[in-house]
């Protein structure tokens, strides 16, 4: 059919078909999300500037300001990481490699990509990766807090 775009991942010789309409829907989702992030980053940058300009009356205010600054910086870091994934996905669409699992090289379903347009893995591989992560002895969820901190409480 004319509305099909066939993507061939040459190395693994696997076929994956997605319609032009589906690719457009996913590309539009990625572009919309990119715009939302860029608008939010601009607002966050202004907030950071205002927080830096504020003078703390005492140490309690200073701690509050530092906490607010850390929260904003953390959100900025998450946004930058998400933006990176979006740009990588757009690049893959342009290169004809979008929607291919980076582990098994099979196609990622349109339904999954519609929910998570930056997905790098199909559901089966993503579940396997998460299962392996949970098997690690020091795995404590998605936290970035070092495990040594928790040992202090034990």
Coordinates of C-alpha atoms in Angstrom, one line a residue:
X1 CA 0.0 0.0 0.0
X2 CA 1.1 3.6 -0.5
X3 CA 0.3 4.6 3.0
X4 CA 2.9 2.1 4.5
X5 CA 6.4 3.1 5.2
X6 CA 8.6 0.0 5.5
X7 CA 11.6 0.4 7.7
X8 CA 14.3 -2.3 7.2
X9 CA 16.9 -2.6 9.9
X10 CA 19.6 -4.0 7.6
X11 CA 21.9 -5.6 10.2
X12 CA 19.3 -7.8 11.7
X13 CA 17.2 -8.1 8.6
X14 CA 14.0 -7.5 10.4
X15 CA 11.0 -5.8 8.9
X16 CA 8.9 -3.3 10.7
X17 CA 5.9 -1.5 9.1
X18 CA 4.3 1.7 10.3
X19 CA 2.0 3.9 8.3
X20 CA 2.9 7.4 7.4
X21 CA -0.1 8.6 9.4
X22 CA 1.2 6.8 12.5
X23 CA 4.7 8.2 12.1
X24 CA 3.2 11.7 11.7
X25 CA 1.1 11.2 14.9
X26 CA 4.2 10.1 16.8
X27 CA 6.4 12.9 15.4
X28 CA 3.7 15.5 16.3
X29 CA 3.6 14.1 19.9
X30 CA 7.3 14.4 20.2
X31 CA 7.4 17.9 18.8
X32 CA 4.5 19.0 21.1
X33 CA 6.3 17.5 24.2
X34 CA 9.6 19.2 23.1
X35 CA 7.7 22.6 23.0
X36 CA 6.2 22.0 26.4
X37 CA 9.6 21.3 27.9
X38 CA 11.2 24.3 26.3
X39 CA 8.5 26.6 27.6
X40 CA 8.8 25.1 31.1
X41 CA 12.6 25.4 31.0
X42 CA 12.3 29.1 30.3
X43 CA 10.0 29.6 33.2
X44 CA 12.3 27.6 35.5
X45 CA 15.3 29.6 34.5
X46 CA 13.5 32.8 35.5
X47 CA 12.6 31.2 38.9
X48 CA 16.2 30.2 39.4
X49 CA 17.3 33.7 38.7
X50 CA 14.8 35.1 41.2
X51 CA 15.9 32.6 43.9
X52 CA 19.5 33.5 43.4
X53 CA 18.7 37.2 43.8
X54 CA 16.8 36.6 47.1
X55 CA 18.6 37.4 50.3
X56 CA 18.0 35.0 53.2
X57 CA 17.2 36.7 56.5
X58 CA 18.5 33.7 58.5
X59 CA 19.7 30.1 58.1
X60 CA 16.1 28.7 57.9
X61 CA 15.4 30.9 55.0
X62 CA 18.7 30.0 53.4
X63 CA 17.8 26.3 53.7
X64 CA 14.4 26.9 52.2
X65 CA 16.0 28.8 49.3
X66 CA 18.6 26.0 48.8
X67 CA 15.9 23.4 48.8
X68 CA 13.8 25.3 46.3
X69 CA 16.9 25.8 44.1
X70 CA 17.7 22.1 44.3
X71 CA 14.2 21.1 43.3
X72 CA 14.3 23.4 40.3
X73 CA 17.7 22.1 39.3
X74 CA 16.5 18.5 39.6
X75 CA 13.5 19.3 37.4
X76 CA 15.8 21.0 34.9
X77 CA 18.0 17.9 34.7
X78 CA 15.0 15.6 34.2
X79 CA 13.8 18.0 31.4
X80 CA 17.2 18.0 29.7
X81 CA 17.3 14.2 29.8
X82 CA 13.7 13.9 28.4
X83 CA 14.6 16.5 25.7
X84 CA 17.6 14.4 24.7
X85 CA 15.3 11.4 24.3
X86 CA 12.9 13.4 22.2
X87 CA 15.6 14.7 19.9
X88 CA 17.1 11.2 19.5
X89 CA 13.6 9.9 18.6
X90 CA 13.1 12.6 16.0
X91 CA 16.5 11.8 14.5
X92 CA 15.5 8.1 14.4
X93 CA 12.3 9.0 12.5
X94 CA 14.3 11.0 10.0
X95 CA 16.8 8.1 9.6
X96 CA 14.1 5.4 9.3
X97 CA 15.1 3.6 12.5
X98 CA 12.3 4.8 14.8
X99 CA 10.2 2.2 16.6
X100 CA 12.8 -0.5 16.6
X101 CA 13.7 -2.1 20.0
X102 CA 17.4 -1.5 20.8
X103 CA 17.7 -4.9 22.4
X104 CA 15.8 -7.5 20.3
X105 CA 15.6 -5.3 17.1
X106 CA 11.9 -6.1 16.7
X107 CA 9.3 -3.4 16.1
X108 CA 7.9 -1.5 19.1
X109 CA 4.1 -1.4 18.9
X110 CA 2.4 1.8 17.8
X111 CA 0.3 1.7 21.0
X112 CA 3.4 1.7 23.2
X113 CA 5.0 4.5 21.2
X114 CA 1.8 6.5 21.5
X115 CA 2.1 6.3 25.3
X116 CA 5.9 6.6 25.5
X117 CA 7.1 8.1 22.2
X118 CA 10.7 8.0 23.3
X119 CA 10.6 4.3 24.1
X120 CA 13.8 2.5 23.2
X121 CA 12.6 -1.0 24.0
X122 CA 9.5 -3.1 23.3
X123 CA 7.4 -4.2 26.2
X124 CA 8.9 -7.6 26.5
X125 CA 12.5 -6.3 26.6
X126 CA 11.6 -3.4 28.9
X127 CA 10.0 -5.9 31.4
X128 CA 13.1 -8.1 31.2
X129 CA 15.4 -5.1 31.9
X130 CA 13.3 -4.0 34.9
X131 CA 13.2 -7.6 36.2
X132 CA 17.0 -7.8 36.0
X133 CA 17.3 -4.5 37.8
X134 CA 15.1 -5.7 40.7
X135 CA 17.3 -8.8 41.1
X136 CA 20.3 -6.7 41.9
X137 CA 21.1 -6.9 45.6
X138 CA 21.1 -3.2 46.3
X139 CA 18.2 -2.3 44.0
X140 CA 15.9 0.2 45.8
X141 CA 13.6 1.3 43.1
X142 CA 14.2 4.3 40.8
X143 CA 15.8 6.3 43.6
X144 CA 19.1 8.0 42.9
X145 CA 19.9 8.1 46.7
X146 CA 23.2 6.2 47.4
X147 CA 22.5 2.9 49.2
X148 CA 25.2 3.8 51.8
X149 CA 22.8 6.4 53.3
X150 CA 20.2 3.7 54.0
X151 CA 22.8 1.5 55.7
X152 CA 23.1 4.2 58.4
X153 CA 19.5 3.6 59.4
X154 CA 19.8 -0.2 59.5

